[in-house]
Coordinates of C-alpha atoms and ligand atoms in Angstrom, one line a residue:
M3 CA 99.1 -82.2 124.0
V4 CA 95.9 -84.2 123.4
W5 CA 93.1 -83.6 125.8
T6 CA 91.9 -86.8 127.4
P7 CA 89.2 -86.0 129.9
A8 CA 88.6 -89.5 131.1
T9 CA 92.3 -90.1 131.9
D10 CA 92.6 -86.8 133.7
H11 CA 89.5 -87.5 135.6
T12 CA 90.5 -90.9 136.7
R13 CA 94.0 -89.8 137.7
G14 CA 92.4 -87.0 139.8
M15 CA 90.3 -89.6 141.6
A16 CA 93.2 -91.9 142.2
D17 CA 95.3 -89.0 143.6
T18 CA 92.6 -87.9 146.0
Q19 CA 92.3 -91.4 147.5
Q20 CA 95.9 -90.9 148.9
T21 CA 95.4 -87.3 150.0
P22 CA 94.3 -86.7 153.6
L23 CA 90.8 -85.3 153.9
I24 CA 92.0 -82.1 155.5
D25 CA 94.2 -81.3 152.5
R26 CA 91.3 -82.1 150.1
H27 CA 89.1 -79.8 152.2
R28 CA 91.6 -76.9 152.0
A29 CA 92.0 -77.4 148.3
V30 CA 88.3 -77.1 147.4
L31 CA 86.5 -75.3 150.2
P32 CA 86.9 -71.6 151.1
S33 CA 89.8 -70.5 153.3
W34 CA 87.3 -68.6 155.5
L35 CA 85.4 -71.8 156.5
A36 CA 87.1 -72.4 159.9
L37 CA 87.7 -75.9 161.2
Y38 CA 88.2 -76.6 164.9
Y39 CA 91.4 -78.1 166.3
A40 CA 95.0 -78.3 165.1
D41 CA 94.1 -81.8 163.9
P42 CA 90.5 -81.5 162.6
I43 CA 88.2 -84.4 163.1
E44 CA 85.6 -86.1 161.0
L45 CA 82.6 -87.4 162.9
V46 CA 81.4 -90.7 161.4
S47 CA 78.9 -92.1 163.9
A48 CA 76.9 -91.0 166.9
E49 CA 74.5 -92.1 169.6
G50 CA 72.9 -90.2 172.4
R51 CA 75.3 -87.4 173.4
H52 CA 78.4 -89.1 172.0
V53 CA 80.1 -88.9 168.7
T54 CA 82.8 -91.0 167.2
D55 CA 85.5 -89.8 164.8
A56 CA 87.0 -91.5 161.8
E57 CA 89.9 -92.7 163.9
G58 CA 87.6 -94.4 166.4
N59 CA 87.8 -91.8 169.2
T60 CA 84.6 -91.2 171.0
Y61 CA 83.7 -87.8 172.5
L62 CA 81.0 -86.4 174.7
D63 CA 79.5 -83.7 172.6
F64 CA 79.0 -80.3 174.4
F65 CA 78.5 -78.2 171.3
A66 CA 75.9 -80.4 169.4
G67 CA 76.7 -79.2 165.9
I68 CA 76.5 -75.5 167.1
L69 CA 73.3 -76.0 169.3
T70 CA 71.6 -77.8 166.5
N71 CA 71.4 -81.4 167.7
A72 CA 69.0 -80.3 170.4
I73 CA 68.0 -83.8 171.4
G74 CA 71.2 -85.7 170.5
Y75 CA 72.0 -88.5 168.1
D76 CA 70.2 -91.6 166.7
V77 CA 66.8 -90.8 168.3
A78 CA 64.4 -93.5 167.2
E79 CA 61.3 -91.2 167.2
I80 CA 63.0 -88.8 164.8
S81 CA 64.7 -91.3 162.6
D82 CA 61.4 -93.2 162.2
A83 CA 59.5 -90.1 161.3
I84 CA 62.0 -89.2 158.6
R85 CA 62.1 -92.8 157.4
R86 CA 58.3 -92.9 157.1
Q87 CA 58.4 -89.8 154.9
L88 CA 61.2 -91.3 152.8
D89 CA 59.2 -94.5 152.4
S90 CA 56.3 -92.5 151.0
G91 CA 58.6 -91.6 148.1
V92 CA 57.9 -87.9 148.5
L93 CA 61.1 -86.1 149.3
H94 CA 60.0 -82.8 147.8
T95 CA 56.9 -81.3 146.3
S96 CA 57.5 -77.5 146.5
T97 CA 55.2 -75.2 148.4
L98 CA 52.9 -75.0 145.3
Y99 CA 51.2 -78.0 146.8
L100 CA 49.8 -78.6 150.3
I101 CA 52.3 -80.1 152.7
R102 CA 50.5 -81.6 155.7
G103 CA 53.6 -81.7 157.9
Q104 CA 54.3 -78.0 157.2
V105 CA 50.8 -76.9 158.2
E106 CA 50.9 -79.0 161.4
L107 CA 54.3 -77.7 162.3
A108 CA 53.2 -74.1 161.7
E109 CA 50.1 -74.6 163.9
K110 CA 52.3 -75.9 166.8
I111 CA 54.8 -73.1 166.5
A112 CA 52.1 -70.4 166.1
K113 CA 50.5 -71.7 169.3
L114 CA 53.8 -71.9 171.2
S115 CA 54.8 -68.4 170.1
G116 CA 52.4 -66.4 172.3
I117 CA 51.9 -64.0 169.4
R118 CA 48.2 -63.5 168.7
D119 CA 46.9 -65.2 165.5
A120 CA 50.5 -65.8 164.5
K121 CA 51.6 -66.9 161.1
V122 CA 54.7 -68.9 160.2
F123 CA 57.0 -69.0 157.2
F124 CA 59.6 -71.7 156.8
T125 CA 63.2 -71.3 155.4
N126 CA 66.3 -73.5 155.3
S127 CA 68.4 -71.6 157.7
G128 CA 68.6 -69.0 160.4
T129 CA 70.2 -66.5 157.9
E130 CA 67.2 -66.9 155.6
A131 CA 64.8 -66.5 158.5
N132 CA 66.4 -63.2 159.5
E133 CA 66.6 -62.0 155.9
T134 CA 62.8 -62.6 155.8
A135 CA 62.3 -60.7 159.1
L136 CA 64.2 -57.8 157.6
M137 CA 62.2 -57.9 154.4
L138 CA 58.9 -58.0 156.3
S139 CA 59.7 -55.3 158.8
T140 CA 61.2 -52.9 156.3
Q141 CA 58.1 -53.4 154.0
F142 CA 55.6 -53.2 156.9
R143 CA 57.2 -50.0 158.2
R144 CA 58.2 -48.6 154.8
S145 CA 61.6 -47.8 156.3
N146 CA 65.1 -49.1 155.7
Q147 CA 66.4 -48.3 159.2
V148 CA 67.1 -51.1 161.6
L149 CA 68.4 -51.3 165.2
A150 CA 70.8 -54.1 166.2
L151 CA 72.9 -54.7 169.2
R152 CA 76.7 -54.5 169.4
N153 CA 78.3 -58.0 169.5
S154 CA 75.3 -59.6 167.7
Y155 CA 75.3 -62.3 165.1
H156 CA 72.4 -62.8 162.7
G157 CA 73.7 -64.7 159.7
R158 CA 76.0 -64.7 156.7
A159 CA 74.0 -63.0 153.8
F160 CA 74.1 -59.3 152.9
G161 CA 71.2 -58.2 155.1
T162 CA 72.2 -60.3 158.1
V163 CA 75.9 -59.4 157.9
G164 CA 74.6 -55.8 157.9
I165 CA 73.0 -56.3 161.3
T166 CA 75.9 -58.4 162.7
G167 CA 77.8 -56.3 165.3
N168 CA 81.0 -58.4 165.4
R169 CA 84.0 -57.5 163.3
G170 CA 85.0 -61.1 163.1
W171 CA 81.8 -62.0 161.2
S172 CA 81.4 -58.8 159.2
A173 CA 83.0 -59.6 155.9
S174 CA 81.4 -56.6 154.2
S175 CA 80.2 -53.1 155.0
L176 CA 77.6 -53.3 152.2
S177 CA 74.1 -53.5 153.5
P178 CA 70.6 -53.1 152.2
V179 CA 69.5 -51.6 155.5
K180 CA 70.8 -48.7 157.5
V181 CA 71.8 -50.0 160.9
S182 CA 72.3 -48.3 164.3
Y183 CA 73.9 -50.3 167.0
V184 CA 72.8 -50.0 170.6
H185 CA 74.4 -51.2 173.9
G186 CA 73.0 -54.0 176.1
G187 CA 73.9 -57.5 174.9
Y188 CA 77.4 -57.9 176.2
R189 CA 77.5 -56.8 179.8
Y190 CA 80.9 -58.1 180.9
R191 CA 82.8 -55.6 178.8
S192 CA 80.1 -52.9 178.6
P193 CA 80.9 -49.4 179.8
F194 CA 77.7 -49.9 181.9
G195 CA 78.9 -53.3 183.2
H196 CA 79.7 -52.2 186.7
L197 CA 76.1 -51.0 187.3
S198 CA 73.3 -52.9 189.1
D199 CA 70.7 -54.7 186.9
A200 CA 68.2 -51.9 187.2
D201 CA 70.8 -49.2 186.5
Y202 CA 72.3 -51.2 183.6
I203 CA 68.9 -51.5 182.0
Q204 CA 68.3 -47.7 182.5
A205 CA 71.6 -46.8 181.0
C206 CA 70.9 -49.1 177.9
A207 CA 67.4 -47.6 177.6
D208 CA 68.8 -44.1 177.7
D209 CA 71.4 -45.1 175.1
L210 CA 68.6 -46.5 172.8
R211 CA 66.7 -43.2 173.1
E212 CA 69.9 -41.3 172.2
V213 CA 70.6 -43.6 169.3
L214 CA 67.1 -43.1 168.0
N215 CA 67.4 -39.3 168.4
T216 CA 70.8 -38.9 166.9
T217 CA 71.3 -41.6 164.2
T218 CA 67.8 -42.2 162.8
S219 CA 64.9 -40.3 161.3
G220 CA 62.7 -41.8 163.9
D221 CA 60.6 -44.1 161.7
V222 CA 62.8 -47.1 162.2
A223 CA 61.5 -50.5 160.9
C224 CA 62.6 -52.9 163.7
M225 CA 65.1 -53.9 166.4
V226 CA 66.6 -57.3 165.9
A227 CA 68.0 -58.9 169.0
E228 CA 69.3 -62.2 170.4
P229 CA 67.9 -62.7 173.9
I230 CA 71.3 -64.3 174.7
Q231 CA 74.0 -63.5 172.2
G232 CA 75.2 -66.8 170.8
V233 CA 78.3 -66.3 168.6
G234 CA 79.0 -63.3 170.7
G235 CA 79.9 -65.6 173.6
F236 CA 76.6 -66.6 175.4
C237 CA 76.2 -63.1 176.8
V238 CA 73.2 -62.7 179.0
P239 CA 71.6 -59.2 179.6
P240 CA 69.6 -58.7 182.8
D241 CA 66.0 -59.9 182.6
G242 CA 63.8 -57.0 181.7
L243 CA 66.2 -55.2 179.4
Y244 CA 64.0 -56.0 176.3
K245 CA 60.8 -54.9 178.2
A246 CA 62.5 -51.5 178.7
F247 CA 63.5 -51.4 175.1
K248 CA 60.1 -52.5 173.9
E249 CA 58.4 -49.7 175.8
I250 CA 60.6 -47.2 173.9
L251 CA 60.1 -49.0 170.5
D252 CA 56.3 -49.0 171.0
E253 CA 56.2 -45.2 171.3
S254 CA 56.9 -45.1 167.5
G255 CA 55.7 -48.5 166.4
I256 CA 59.1 -50.0 165.9
L257 CA 58.8 -53.8 165.6
L258 CA 60.8 -56.1 168.0
V259 CA 62.3 -59.2 166.3
S260 CA 63.6 -61.8 168.6
D261 CA 66.3 -63.9 167.0
E262 CA 65.7 -67.3 168.8
V263 CA 68.0 -69.3 166.5
Q264 CA 70.1 -70.3 169.5
T265 CA 67.8 -69.6 172.4
G266 CA 64.6 -71.3 171.2
W267 CA 62.9 -74.6 172.0
G268 CA 63.6 -74.6 175.8
R269 CA 67.4 -74.5 175.7
T270 CA 67.5 -71.6 178.2
G271 CA 65.7 -73.9 180.7
E272 CA 63.6 -71.4 182.5
H273 CA 61.6 -70.5 179.4
F274 CA 60.7 -71.9 176.0
W275 CA 61.8 -68.8 174.2
G276 CA 64.7 -66.7 175.3
M277 CA 62.7 -63.5 175.0
D278 CA 60.2 -64.9 177.6
A279 CA 62.7 -64.0 180.4
H280 CA 62.1 -60.3 179.6
G281 CA 58.3 -60.4 180.0
V282 CA 57.6 -59.2 176.5
T283 CA 56.0 -60.8 173.4
P284 CA 58.0 -59.8 170.3
D285 CA 56.3 -58.9 167.0
M286 CA 58.3 -61.6 165.3
M287 CA 60.6 -64.5 166.3
T288 CA 63.1 -66.2 164.0
F289 CA 64.3 -69.8 164.6
A290 CA 66.4 -72.6 163.1
K291 CA 69.1 -74.9 164.5
G292 CA 67.5 -77.0 167.2
L293 CA 64.1 -77.4 165.5
G294 CA 65.5 -79.9 162.9
N295 CA 67.9 -81.7 165.2
G296 CA 70.2 -81.6 162.2
L297 CA 67.7 -81.3 159.3
A298 CA 67.9 -78.0 157.4
I299 CA 65.0 -76.0 158.6
G300 CA 64.5 -72.4 159.9
G301 CA 61.7 -69.9 159.8
L302 CA 59.9 -67.1 161.5
V303 CA 56.6 -66.7 163.4
A304 CA 55.0 -63.2 163.3
R305 CA 52.0 -61.1 163.8
P306 CA 49.6 -61.8 160.9
D307 CA 49.5 -58.2 159.7
V308 CA 53.3 -58.1 159.5
M309 CA 53.6 -61.6 157.9
D310 CA 51.0 -60.8 155.3
C311 CA 52.3 -57.3 154.4
L312 CA 54.3 -58.3 151.2
T313 CA 52.7 -57.1 148.0
A314 CA 54.8 -59.4 145.7
N315 CA 55.1 -63.1 145.6
S316 CA 57.8 -64.8 147.8
I317 CA 58.7 -68.4 147.9
S318 CA 61.3 -70.7 149.4
T319 CA 61.6 -73.8 147.2
F320 CA 62.9 -76.0 149.9
G321 CA 61.6 -74.2 153.0
G322 CA 59.4 -76.4 155.1
N323 CA 59.8 -79.4 152.8
P324 CA 58.2 -82.8 153.6
I325 CA 61.4 -84.3 155.0
A326 CA 62.4 -81.4 157.1
T327 CA 58.9 -80.9 158.5
A328 CA 58.4 -84.6 159.2
G329 CA 61.6 -84.5 161.3
A330 CA 60.9 -81.2 162.9
N331 CA 57.4 -82.2 164.0
A332 CA 59.0 -85.3 165.7
V333 CA 61.7 -83.1 167.3
L334 CA 59.2 -80.6 168.7
D335 CA 56.9 -83.4 170.0
Y336 CA 59.9 -85.0 171.6
I337 CA 61.0 -81.8 173.3
L338 CA 57.5 -81.2 174.6
D339 CA 56.6 -84.8 175.5
N340 CA 59.9 -85.3 177.5
D341 CA 59.9 -81.8 178.9
L342 CA 63.5 -81.2 177.8
Q343 CA 63.2 -77.6 178.8
A344 CA 63.0 -78.8 182.5
N345 CA 66.0 -81.0 182.0
A346 CA 67.9 -78.1 180.4
E347 CA 67.2 -76.1 183.5
K348 CA 68.1 -78.8 185.9
Q349 CA 71.3 -79.9 184.2
G350 CA 72.2 -76.3 183.4
I351 CA 72.1 -75.4 187.1
R352 CA 74.4 -78.4 188.0
L353 CA 76.8 -77.4 185.2
S354 CA 76.8 -73.8 186.0
E355 CA 77.5 -74.4 189.7
G356 CA 80.4 -76.7 188.8
L357 CA 81.8 -74.0 186.6
H358 CA 81.5 -71.3 189.2
D359 CA 83.5 -73.6 191.5
L360 CA 86.2 -73.8 188.9
A361 CA 86.2 -70.0 188.5
H362 CA 87.0 -69.6 192.2
R363 CA 90.1 -71.8 191.7
H364 CA 91.3 -70.5 188.3
P365 CA 92.0 -66.8 187.6
V366 CA 92.0 -67.6 183.9
I367 CA 88.2 -67.7 184.1
G368 CA 86.9 -64.1 184.0
D369 CA 83.2 -64.8 183.8
V370 CA 80.8 -67.7 183.9
R371 CA 77.3 -66.9 182.5
G372 CA 74.3 -68.3 180.7
K373 CA 71.0 -69.9 181.2
G374 CA 69.9 -73.6 181.0
L375 CA 72.2 -75.5 178.6
M376 CA 73.8 -72.4 177.1
I377 CA 76.7 -71.5 179.3
G378 CA 79.7 -69.4 178.4
V379 CA 83.1 -69.3 180.2
E380 CA 85.1 -66.1 179.3
L381 CA 88.8 -66.6 179.6
V382 CA 91.1 -63.8 180.6
E383 CA 94.8 -63.1 181.2
P384 CA 95.5 -63.6 185.0
G385 CA 95.4 -60.4 187.0
G386 CA 93.0 -58.5 184.8
K387 CA 90.3 -58.7 182.1
D388 CA 92.4 -58.8 179.0
P389 CA 90.8 -61.4 176.7
S390 CA 92.8 -64.6 176.4
P391 CA 92.0 -66.3 173.0
R392 CA 95.1 -68.4 173.6
A393 CA 93.7 -69.9 176.8
A394 CA 90.4 -70.7 174.9
L395 CA 92.4 -72.4 172.2
R396 CA 94.2 -74.4 174.8
V397 CA 91.0 -75.4 176.5
L398 CA 89.6 -76.5 173.2
E399 CA 92.6 -78.8 172.5
E400 CA 92.8 -80.1 176.1
T401 CA 89.1 -81.0 176.3
K402 CA 89.3 -82.8 172.9
A403 CA 92.3 -84.8 174.1
R404 CA 90.2 -85.9 177.1
G405 CA 87.1 -86.8 175.0
L406 CA 85.0 -83.7 175.2
L407 CA 83.9 -81.4 172.4
V408 CA 83.2 -77.8 173.4
G409 CA 82.6 -74.6 171.4
K410 CA 84.3 -71.3 171.2
G411 CA 83.2 -67.8 170.4
G412 CA 83.0 -64.2 171.6
L413 CA 84.1 -60.9 170.1
Y414 CA 87.7 -61.8 171.1
N415 CA 87.4 -65.6 170.5
N416 CA 88.1 -66.1 174.2
V417 CA 84.8 -67.7 175.3
I418 CA 84.2 -71.4 175.8
R419 CA 80.7 -72.2 174.8
L420 CA 78.9 -75.2 176.3
A421 CA 75.6 -76.3 174.7
P422 CA 75.1 -80.0 174.9
P423 CA 72.0 -81.8 173.6
M424 CA 69.0 -81.1 176.0
T425 CA 68.7 -84.9 176.8
L426 CA 71.9 -84.5 178.8
T427 CA 72.2 -86.6 182.0
E428 CA 73.7 -85.8 185.4
T429 CA 76.5 -88.3 184.9
E430 CA 77.4 -86.5 181.7
V431 CA 77.4 -83.1 183.4
D432 CA 79.9 -84.5 186.0
E433 CA 82.0 -86.1 183.3
A434 CA 82.3 -82.8 181.4
L435 CA 83.1 -80.9 184.6
D436 CA 86.0 -83.2 185.4
V437 CA 87.4 -82.8 181.9
L438 CA 86.8 -79.0 181.9
G439 CA 88.5 -78.8 185.3
E440 CA 91.6 -80.5 184.0
A441 CA 91.7 -78.5 180.7
I442 CA 91.2 -75.2 182.5
A443 CA 93.9 -76.0 185.0
V444 CA 96.3 -76.6 182.1
A445 CA 95.2 -73.3 180.4
D446 CA 95.6 -71.5 183.7
R447 CA 99.1 -72.7 184.3
A448 CA 100.1 -71.9 180.6
A449 CA 98.5 -68.4 180.9
D450 CA 100.4 -67.7 184.1
A451 CA 103.7 -68.7 182.5
V452 CA 103.1 -66.4 179.5
F453 CA 101.8 -63.6 181.7
E454 CA 105.1 -63.6 183.6
Q455 CA 107.1 -63.3 180.3
H456 CA 104.8 -60.7 178.7
P457 CA 103.0 -58.8 181.5
G458 CA 100.8 -56.9 178.9
G459 CA 99.3 -60.1 177.6
E460 CA 98.7 -60.6 173.9
G461 CA 95.6 -58.6 173.5
Ligands
LIG4 N1 71.1 -66.1 164.2 C1 71.8 -66.6 165.2 C2 71.5 -66.1 166.6 C3 72.7 -67.6 165.0 O1 73.4 -68.1 166.0 C4 72.9 -68.1 163.7 C5 73.9 -69.2 163.4 N2 75.0 -69.3 164.2 C6 72.2 -67.5 162.7 C7 71.2 -66.5 163.0 C8 72.4 -68.0 161.3 O2 71.9 -69.2 161.1 P1 72.4 -70.2 159.9 O3 73.8 -70.5 160.1 O4 71.4 -71.4 160.0 O5 72.1 -69.4 158.6

């Protein structure tokens, strides 16, 4: 047979025009790259807190591209800042040259961090930010031992999968660091969950001491922790847990790294950084998601002695590039100028109160928790605490059918995650609560029916 590349190529193109996007996605993208919904959607336009799919359906967005569209869509101040950079002709220079927007953004973040004389390094993602935090702390401490929390998520690369305490996201046991996992992040199913705040903190602190004494050689590099576990299902430990941890870590110079990828930029309402709720200043914070409002930017802010400890060169070709930093400066200014943190707190309280009302009416809701606009609703089989991933799936479909996009997560995939843009209005909170009320009622009835047939639940 004669090889005719042009013909093959053309025929391939013609075929793909007829093939649904979902089939083309499945053919060329990895099987482990999950899509939401039995009938996945393609979002083609957006404005404010609303997105529209390729079939013309409009949705109120309560997941914001996984907490990334912090401000929402089509915000003039951000689009204009990006456009000005585009118009300059400079999309990229590399960090071999001075980037004014990068320096300005680093100055702002260093000041906001509360870390004395802080320095900032920019990456393209949260994973890269946490990889850098691991590199710095292991070099600084000359130790490959790291503490992480059970039910954590810190990224998808080797080091960050190594400190991810969630089977569903741990594709490999290979790890460049030796990890010990401690209790504390996920209170609802913790063996200490029944205790008061103070006793819970004490039990977790005792556990940390025991883990240090039994599974490490003492000279541990760092503890990496999400102030509120994101992928883990918006799990909120009692305020003060990390203060108790830090006192123990400080006894042997172990660094505290706060992973603020989901909790940063005011999303938790009461504070600008999630770790602020615990009354401690960490040695390092990692960030990403909301800072770019959709642009690829992440990074970390750290004590200067820790940041400067590397003895070899290190570079991120794209990290903190002119486009990303132009946009991120505009995002950060917008968040601060419009006090979106205060709005996150106000709307978060309204949303949370509405959800607690729903919880009283629907036994399928096992727990409502969160801070600001980061609220998790853990779904269970009626009559107990067995996780109900089936109910969560049902709520996802029923909310979509009613024009609301929500997220899902948790160790058992049974937590509905609500994290709308921080520009959310009161009317939109009420609209979402109406839809959630209907969707949860459907899931509740369905769970009841299944429960009667299979009293043990499905695990
Ligand atoms: N840390 C946390 C807490 C996260 O939630 C995520 C992403 N879900 C990451 C790190 C990894 O970020 P990215 O996907 O940008 O690499």
